[in-house]
Coordinates of C-alpha atoms in Angstrom, one line a residue:
M1 CA -6.1 147.8 93.9
N2 CA -7.2 144.5 95.4
K3 CA -7.4 144.8 99.3
K4 CA -5.5 141.5 99.8
I5 CA -2.6 142.7 97.7
A6 CA -2.6 146.1 99.5
W7 CA -2.4 144.4 102.9
L8 CA 0.6 142.3 101.9
L9 CA 2.4 145.5 100.7
F10 CA 1.7 147.1 104.0
L11 CA 3.2 144.2 105.9
A12 CA 6.3 144.0 103.8
L13 CA 6.9 147.7 104.6
V14 CA 6.1 147.9 108.3
L15 CA 7.1 144.5 109.7
P16 CA 10.9 145.0 109.3
M17 CA 10.8 148.3 111.2
V18 CA 8.8 146.8 114.1
L19 CA 11.3 143.8 114.3
G20 CA 14.3 146.1 114.3
A21 CA 12.8 148.2 117.1
C22 CA 12.2 145.1 119.1
A23 CA 15.7 143.9 118.6
A24 CA 17.1 147.2 119.8
A25 CA 15.0 147.2 122.9
T26 CA 15.9 143.6 123.9
P27 CA 18.9 143.6 126.3
E28 CA 21.9 141.5 125.3
P29 CA 22.4 138.4 127.3
P30 CA 25.4 138.3 129.6
P31 CA 28.5 136.8 128.1
E32 CA 28.7 133.1 128.5
V33 CA 31.5 131.6 130.5
E34 CA 33.3 129.1 128.3
V35 CA 33.2 125.7 129.8
E36 CA 35.6 123.3 128.3
E37 CA 33.7 120.4 127.1
P38 CA 35.2 117.2 128.5
S39 CA 37.1 115.5 125.6
E40 CA 36.3 112.0 124.9
P41 CA 39.0 109.6 126.3
E42 CA 41.4 108.3 123.8
P43 CA 40.6 104.8 122.9
E44 CA 43.2 102.5 124.4
P45 CA 45.3 100.6 121.9
E46 CA 44.0 97.3 121.3
E47 CA 46.3 94.6 122.4
P48 CA 47.2 92.2 119.6
A49 CA 45.3 89.2 119.7
E50 CA 47.3 86.3 121.0
P51 CA 47.9 83.6 118.3
E52 CA 46.1 80.5 118.8
E53 CA 49.4 78.6 119.0
P54 CA 52.8 80.1 120.2
M55 CA 54.9 81.5 117.4
A56 CA 58.2 79.7 116.8
P57 CA 61.4 80.9 115.2
A58 CA 62.1 80.0 111.8
V59 CA 65.0 77.8 113.0
D60 CA 64.8 75.8 116.2
P61 CA 68.2 74.8 117.8
S62 CA 66.6 72.6 120.4
G63 CA 68.3 69.3 121.2
Q64 CA 71.3 69.8 118.9
T65 CA 74.7 68.5 119.6
V66 CA 77.7 70.7 118.9
Q67 CA 81.2 69.3 118.5
F68 CA 83.8 71.8 119.6
W69 CA 87.5 71.3 118.6
H70 CA 90.0 73.1 120.8
V71 CA 93.7 73.1 121.7
W72 CA 93.6 73.3 125.5
G73 CA 94.1 69.7 126.5
T74 CA 96.5 70.3 129.4
D75 CA 95.4 70.9 133.0
P76 CA 94.4 73.0 134.7
T77 CA 93.1 74.7 131.5
A78 CA 91.5 71.6 130.1
S79 CA 89.5 70.9 133.2
A80 CA 88.4 74.5 133.5
L81 CA 87.2 74.5 129.9
Q82 CA 85.3 71.3 130.5
A83 CA 83.6 72.8 133.5
I84 CA 82.5 75.7 131.4
V85 CA 81.2 73.4 128.7
D86 CA 79.3 71.4 131.4
E87 CA 77.7 74.5 132.8
F88 CA 76.4 75.4 129.3
N89 CA 75.0 72.0 128.8
A90 CA 73.3 72.0 132.1
T91 CA 71.7 75.5 131.9
N92 CA 71.0 76.4 128.3
E93 CA 67.3 76.6 127.6
W94 CA 67.4 74.8 124.3
G95 CA 68.9 71.5 125.5
I96 CA 72.0 72.0 123.3
T97 CA 74.8 69.6 124.1
V98 CA 78.4 70.7 123.5
E99 CA 81.1 68.1 123.2
A100 CA 84.6 69.5 123.8
V101 CA 87.4 67.6 121.8
D102 CA 91.0 68.3 122.3
Q103 CA 93.0 68.3 119.0
G104 CA 96.5 69.0 120.4
Q105 CA 98.4 72.1 119.2
Y106 CA 97.1 74.6 116.7
R107 CA 99.1 72.9 113.9
D108 CA 97.5 69.6 114.9
L109 CA 94.0 71.1 114.8
E110 CA 94.7 72.6 111.3
D111 CA 95.9 69.3 110.0
A112 CA 92.9 67.5 111.4
M113 CA 90.5 70.0 110.0
N114 CA 92.0 69.8 106.5
V115 CA 91.6 66.0 106.6
A116 CA 88.0 66.4 107.9
I117 CA 87.1 68.8 105.1
Q118 CA 88.1 66.1 102.6
S119 CA 86.1 63.4 104.5
G120 CA 83.2 65.6 105.3
D121 CA 83.3 64.7 109.0
V122 CA 83.9 68.3 110.3
P123 CA 83.2 69.7 113.7
N124 CA 80.7 72.4 114.4
V125 CA 82.9 75.0 116.2
L126 CA 86.7 75.2 116.3
V127 CA 89.4 77.5 117.4
G128 CA 92.1 78.6 115.0
Y129 CA 94.6 81.3 113.9
T130 CA 92.8 83.8 111.8
N131 CA 94.8 83.1 108.7
A132 CA 93.7 79.4 108.9
L133 CA 90.1 80.5 109.5
D134 CA 90.2 82.8 106.5
T135 CA 91.5 79.9 104.3
W136 CA 88.7 77.6 105.4
Y137 CA 86.2 80.4 104.8
S138 CA 87.5 80.9 101.3
V139 CA 86.7 77.3 100.4
D140 CA 83.1 77.7 101.8
V141 CA 83.6 75.7 105.0
L142 CA 82.9 78.4 107.6
E143 CA 79.9 80.6 108.2
D144 CA 80.0 84.5 108.2
M145 CA 79.1 85.2 111.7
N146 CA 77.9 88.7 110.8
T147 CA 74.6 87.0 110.0
F148 CA 74.2 85.7 113.6
I149 CA 75.4 89.0 115.1
A150 CA 72.8 91.0 113.3
D151 CA 69.9 88.6 113.8
P152 CA 67.0 90.3 115.6
D153 CA 66.2 87.2 117.7
W154 CA 69.5 85.5 118.2
G155 CA 72.1 88.2 117.7
M156 CA 73.9 90.9 119.8
T157 CA 73.0 94.4 120.8
D158 CA 75.0 97.4 119.8
D159 CA 76.2 97.8 123.4
D160 CA 77.4 94.2 123.4
V161 CA 79.4 94.8 120.2
A162 CA 80.8 98.0 121.6
D163 CA 81.9 96.2 124.7
F164 CA 84.6 94.3 122.7
Y165 CA 88.0 95.9 122.5
P166 CA 88.5 97.1 118.8
G167 CA 91.7 95.3 118.2
A168 CA 90.3 91.9 119.2
W169 CA 87.0 92.5 117.5
E170 CA 88.7 93.4 114.2
S171 CA 91.0 90.3 114.3
G172 CA 88.6 87.8 112.7
I173 CA 87.6 89.8 109.6
S174 CA 88.3 88.5 106.1
T175 CA 89.3 90.8 103.2
D176 CA 85.6 90.9 102.0
G177 CA 84.4 91.9 105.5
A178 CA 83.1 88.5 106.6
R179 CA 83.5 87.6 110.3
V180 CA 85.2 84.3 110.2
G181 CA 86.5 84.4 113.8
F182 CA 84.9 85.4 117.1
P183 CA 87.3 86.5 119.9
H184 CA 87.0 85.0 123.3
G185 CA 90.4 85.8 124.7
Q186 CA 93.6 87.5 123.7
S187 CA 97.2 88.1 124.4
A188 CA 99.4 90.9 123.0
N189 CA 102.8 91.6 121.6
T190 CA 104.2 94.0 124.2
I191 CA 107.5 95.3 125.4
F192 CA 108.9 93.8 128.7
Y193 CA 110.5 96.7 130.6
N194 CA 112.7 96.8 133.6
F195 CA 111.5 99.7 135.7
T196 CA 114.2 99.4 138.4
W197 CA 117.2 99.4 136.0
A198 CA 115.7 102.2 133.9
E199 CA 115.4 104.4 137.1
E200 CA 119.0 103.6 138.0
L201 CA 120.0 104.8 134.5
G202 CA 118.1 108.1 135.0
F203 CA 114.8 107.3 133.4
P204 CA 111.9 107.6 135.8
S205 CA 109.2 106.8 133.1
P206 CA 109.0 104.4 130.3
P207 CA 109.6 105.7 126.7
A208 CA 106.8 107.6 125.2
T209 CA 108.4 108.0 121.8
L210 CA 110.8 106.2 119.5
A211 CA 113.5 108.8 120.2
E212 CA 113.1 108.1 124.0
L213 CA 113.2 104.3 123.4
K214 CA 116.5 104.7 121.5
E215 CA 117.9 107.0 124.3
Q216 CA 117.1 104.5 127.1
N217 CA 118.4 101.4 125.2
C218 CA 121.6 103.2 124.2
A219 CA 122.1 104.3 127.9
A220 CA 121.7 100.6 129.0
A221 CA 124.2 99.4 126.3
A222 CA 126.7 102.0 127.3
A223 CA 126.3 101.0 131.0
N224 CA 127.1 97.3 130.2
A225 CA 130.1 98.3 128.0
A226 CA 131.6 100.5 130.8
D227 CA 131.2 98.1 133.8
A228 CA 133.8 95.6 135.0
D229 CA 132.0 92.5 133.4
P230 CA 133.5 91.8 129.9
D231 CA 130.8 89.1 129.4
N232 CA 128.0 91.6 129.0
D233 CA 129.7 93.9 126.4
G234 CA 127.5 94.3 123.4
T235 CA 124.4 93.9 125.4
G236 CA 122.1 96.0 127.5
G237 CA 119.8 97.5 124.8
L238 CA 116.8 96.2 123.0
V239 CA 116.8 92.5 122.0
L240 CA 115.9 92.9 118.3
Y241 CA 114.2 90.1 116.4
T242 CA 112.7 91.2 113.0
G243 CA 109.6 89.1 113.2
A244 CA 106.5 90.4 111.5
S245 CA 104.7 90.9 114.8
N246 CA 107.5 93.1 116.2
V247 CA 107.6 95.2 113.0
A248 CA 103.8 95.6 113.0
S249 CA 103.9 96.6 116.7
F250 CA 106.3 99.4 116.1
V251 CA 104.2 100.6 113.1
F252 CA 100.9 100.5 115.2
G253 CA 102.7 102.4 118.0
I254 CA 103.3 105.4 115.8
G255 CA 99.7 105.4 114.4
G256 CA 100.4 103.5 111.2
D257 CA 99.2 100.2 109.8
I258 CA 100.3 97.5 107.5
Q259 CA 97.1 97.3 105.6
N260 CA 95.9 99.8 103.0
E261 CA 93.3 102.4 103.9
D262 CA 90.2 100.4 102.9
G263 CA 91.5 97.2 104.5
T264 CA 91.6 95.2 101.3
G265 CA 95.3 94.7 100.9
Y266 CA 98.8 95.3 102.4
D267 CA 100.8 98.5 102.3
F268 CA 104.4 98.4 103.3
T269 CA 105.3 101.7 101.6
S270 CA 103.5 104.0 104.0
P271 CA 105.5 106.8 105.8
E272 CA 105.0 104.9 109.1
V273 CA 106.6 101.7 107.8
Q274 CA 109.4 103.7 106.3
E275 CA 110.0 105.5 109.7
V276 CA 110.0 102.2 111.6
A277 CA 112.5 100.7 109.1
E278 CA 114.8 103.6 109.5
F279 CA 114.5 103.6 113.3
L280 CA 115.3 99.9 113.6
K281 CA 118.3 100.4 111.3
D282 CA 119.5 103.3 113.4
I283 CA 119.5 101.6 116.8
W284 CA 121.1 98.5 115.3
D285 CA 123.9 100.5 113.8
E286 CA 124.4 102.5 116.9
G287 CA 124.8 99.3 119.0
C288 CA 121.7 100.0 121.0
A289 CA 120.1 96.7 119.9
F290 CA 121.3 93.1 119.7
P291 CA 120.1 89.7 118.6
T292 CA 119.7 86.5 120.6
E293 CA 119.6 82.9 119.4
S294 CA 116.6 82.0 121.5
Y295 CA 113.8 83.6 123.5
P296 CA 115.6 86.4 125.4
N297 CA 114.1 85.6 128.9
P298 CA 117.5 85.0 130.5
E299 CA 119.0 88.2 129.0
F300 CA 116.1 90.3 130.4
A301 CA 116.3 88.7 133.8
T302 CA 120.1 89.3 134.1
R303 CA 120.2 93.0 132.9
K304 CA 121.7 92.1 129.5
A305 CA 118.5 93.8 128.1
L306 CA 116.7 96.7 129.3
M307 CA 113.7 95.8 127.1
T308 CA 112.6 92.8 125.1
M309 CA 109.6 92.1 122.9
S310 CA 107.3 89.3 123.8
S311 CA 103.8 88.0 123.9
S312 CA 102.0 88.6 127.2
A313 CA 101.3 84.9 127.0
G314 CA 105.1 84.5 127.7
L315 CA 104.9 86.0 131.2
P316 CA 105.2 82.6 133.0
Y317 CA 108.5 81.9 131.1
Q318 CA 109.8 85.3 132.0
V319 CA 108.8 84.9 135.6
G320 CA 110.7 81.6 135.6
A321 CA 113.8 83.2 134.3
F322 CA 113.8 85.7 137.2
E323 CA 114.0 82.7 139.5
A324 CA 117.5 81.8 138.2
D325 CA 120.6 82.2 140.4
D326 CA 122.1 85.0 138.4
A327 CA 118.8 86.9 137.9
Y328 CA 118.1 90.3 139.4
V329 CA 115.2 89.0 141.5
D330 CA 114.4 92.3 143.2
D331 CA 114.0 94.3 139.9
V332 CA 110.5 95.6 139.3
W333 CA 109.4 94.9 135.7
G334 CA 106.2 94.7 133.7
M335 CA 104.7 95.2 130.3
I336 CA 104.5 98.5 128.4
P337 CA 103.0 99.5 125.0
F338 CA 105.1 100.3 121.9
P339 CA 105.6 104.0 122.0
G340 CA 104.7 106.7 119.5
V341 CA 101.3 108.3 119.2
G342 CA 99.2 109.0 122.3
D343 CA 99.4 106.0 124.7
G344 CA 101.1 103.9 122.0
A345 CA 99.8 100.4 120.9
V346 CA 100.3 96.7 121.1
D347 CA 99.7 94.0 118.6
A348 CA 96.5 92.1 119.7
Y349 CA 96.6 88.4 119.4
A350 CA 93.0 87.3 119.7
Q351 CA 91.8 83.8 120.3
N352 CA 89.2 83.2 117.7
S353 CA 86.6 80.5 117.2
A354 CA 84.5 79.8 114.1
V355 CA 81.2 78.2 113.2
V356 CA 81.5 75.5 110.5
K357 CA 78.8 75.2 107.9
S358 CA 76.4 72.3 108.5
N359 CA 72.6 72.8 108.7
P360 CA 70.7 75.8 110.1
E361 CA 69.8 74.2 113.4
Q362 CA 73.3 73.1 114.2
E363 CA 74.8 76.4 113.0
L364 CA 72.5 78.3 115.3
A365 CA 73.2 76.1 118.2
S366 CA 76.9 76.6 117.6
W367 CA 76.5 80.3 117.6
L368 CA 74.5 80.3 120.8
F369 CA 77.3 78.4 122.5
L370 CA 79.9 80.9 121.2
K371 CA 77.7 83.8 122.3
W372 CA 77.4 82.4 125.8
F373 CA 81.1 81.5 126.0
T374 CA 82.0 85.2 125.2
S375 CA 79.4 86.7 127.6
T376 CA 80.9 88.9 130.3
E377 CA 80.5 86.4 133.2
T378 CA 81.6 83.3 131.3
M379 CA 84.6 85.1 129.8
A380 CA 85.8 85.9 133.3
K381 CA 85.9 82.3 134.2
W382 CA 87.7 81.5 131.0
I383 CA 90.3 84.3 131.6
E384 CA 91.1 83.0 135.0
A385 CA 91.4 79.4 133.7
S386 CA 93.5 80.3 130.7
G387 CA 95.7 83.2 131.8
Y388 CA 94.8 85.1 128.7
H389 CA 93.4 88.7 128.8
P390 CA 89.7 89.5 128.2
T391 CA 88.3 90.8 124.9
R392 CA 85.5 92.7 126.6
A393 CA 85.9 95.7 128.8
S394 CA 83.0 94.7 131.1
T395 CA 84.9 91.5 132.1
V396 CA 87.7 93.5 133.8
G397 CA 85.4 94.4 136.7
L398 CA 85.0 90.7 137.5
L399 CA 88.7 90.0 137.6
G400 CA 89.6 92.0 140.7
D401 CA 90.8 89.0 142.9
Y402 CA 92.6 87.5 140.0
S403 CA 94.4 90.8 139.2
E404 CA 95.5 91.2 142.8
A405 CA 96.9 87.7 142.9
N406 CA 98.6 88.2 139.5
P407 CA 100.0 91.7 139.4
L408 CA 102.3 91.2 136.5
W409 CA 99.4 89.8 134.5
A410 CA 97.3 92.8 135.6
T411 CA 99.6 95.2 133.9
G412 CA 98.3 93.8 130.7
L413 CA 94.8 95.0 131.4
D414 CA 95.8 98.6 130.7
L415 CA 97.2 97.5 127.3
A416 CA 94.1 95.7 126.1
P417 CA 92.3 98.8 124.8
L418 CA 95.5 99.7 122.8
G419 CA 95.5 96.5 120.8
V420 CA 95.6 96.6 116.9
A421 CA 95.0 93.5 115.0
E422 CA 97.4 92.0 112.4
P423 CA 95.7 91.0 109.1
G424 CA 93.7 87.8 109.6
W425 CA 94.1 86.8 106.0
S426 CA 95.2 83.4 104.7
S427 CA 98.0 85.1 102.8
W428 CA 99.5 86.5 106.1
G429 CA 101.4 83.3 106.8
T430 CA 103.5 83.8 103.7
V431 CA 103.8 87.6 104.1
R432 CA 105.0 87.3 107.7
R433 CA 108.1 85.4 106.4
D434 CA 108.6 88.0 103.7
V435 CA 108.4 90.8 106.4
Q436 CA 111.0 89.1 108.5
D437 CA 113.4 88.5 105.6
T438 CA 113.0 92.1 104.4
F439 CA 113.7 93.7 107.7
S440 CA 116.7 91.4 108.3
A441 CA 118.0 92.7 105.0
I442 CA 117.3 96.3 106.1
L443 CA 119.4 95.8 109.2
Q444 CA 122.3 94.4 107.2
G445 CA 122.1 96.8 104.3
E446 CA 122.4 100.5 103.7
V447 CA 119.8 103.2 104.7
E448 CA 119.3 104.2 101.1
D449 CA 118.3 100.6 100.2
I450 CA 115.2 100.8 102.5
P451 CA 112.7 102.3 100.0
G452 CA 113.5 99.7 97.3
L453 CA 113.3 96.8 99.8
L454 CA 109.9 98.0 101.0
E455 CA 108.7 98.3 97.4
E456 CA 109.8 94.7 96.8
L457 CA 108.0 93.6 100.0
N458 CA 104.9 95.3 98.9
A459 CA 104.9 93.6 95.6
A460 CA 105.5 90.2 97.1
A461 CA 102.6 90.8 99.6
A462 CA 100.2 91.8 96.9
E463 CA 101.1 88.6 94.9
A464 CA 100.6 86.4 98.0
L465 CA 97.2 88.1 98.6
A466 CA 96.1 87.6 95.0
E467 CA 97.0 83.9 95.1
T468 CA 94.6 83.4 98.0
Q469 CA 91.6 85.3 96.6

């Protein structure tokens, strides 16, 4: 065997044993203490590079002039409104100028707007009843303000929207869901109630149900029939006028509605409408309700009516009636809701304004004025000037002094959250008359006629709605 090969074989056999022995004899090092390596700091987010030139919105309302048509041309309301407009003109950051133009009464404004549509010389913002606003929207004259409300730069937060009372907020919605009206004040169809006389009759609390309302009015009618004054016989109970707002208020009070479930049409055949029809027929037949030829302010002030139905905007006229010589000037009275479910309800009459179509810059400027006009602080100024009630809950906290000075008005603040809106559709003007006629027929007819009369009303309402769509 070659010596070199033999030597390599020897190393191959012996070297592993020598290395193994060495490894066994070498002591293991002490366990290492784990030292946490410092982590590298997270890189700070890079700030976006500033654009070379300031970014501008797609639409710039700067320097626009907005013409605002309104119906408050009588002082002190007119002067207060002008002061509010002047404040906006002096303080808004875009240099927008609003010009307030009195157009008389609502009917005058509607006539002027219809003429303006034909001529093309329309305003930028105007107030109006919701059925008139819906009519103008249907002929493509008004903007859908949902677009402004949802705008990420110019719109409103969810908290701002939630601050509006539901009844007022829902009042300016068309049948297709467009916002044609924006609410900046409201009144309500309520019940004027004589607390003093009710207590004398044995009722320490206002009625909470329709049955209690009947009981109290029947007691008042019986008291007047039994006293020594023959001139008040046949009075004492509820002054009953079958106007659509009164009918709707009773339906709202018991948790019903006069719209169908999806809000796209009318429904006068619901169980709640049937119940109200039967109730009104009952108290009429029992002699616990009676009619008047005019507004029943004198009757309420002279204890010929325990309750009447009226808009809260009618408070000054009722106060005036209590100043008459034959009035019960010491009686305590105020506003209560229509009874039924929970705390009851009132019919919310919202003051709405609309944005007229023009160009993007003027439309945005118009919206910014309305948004400012309905802000919490500005609304408080408008409420004190107009005597209406707020449409935002946050405004109530700014009206403490005004409430203290006007305690009867302040009773309406508790009713504002209970408001339910009538339909704001252009067909409502026609349907209102049909409701009044139908319920007058119900009072004069037979109980068994009620379902058929309501079916006829429902058909007429559906036809009126179809003609305006």
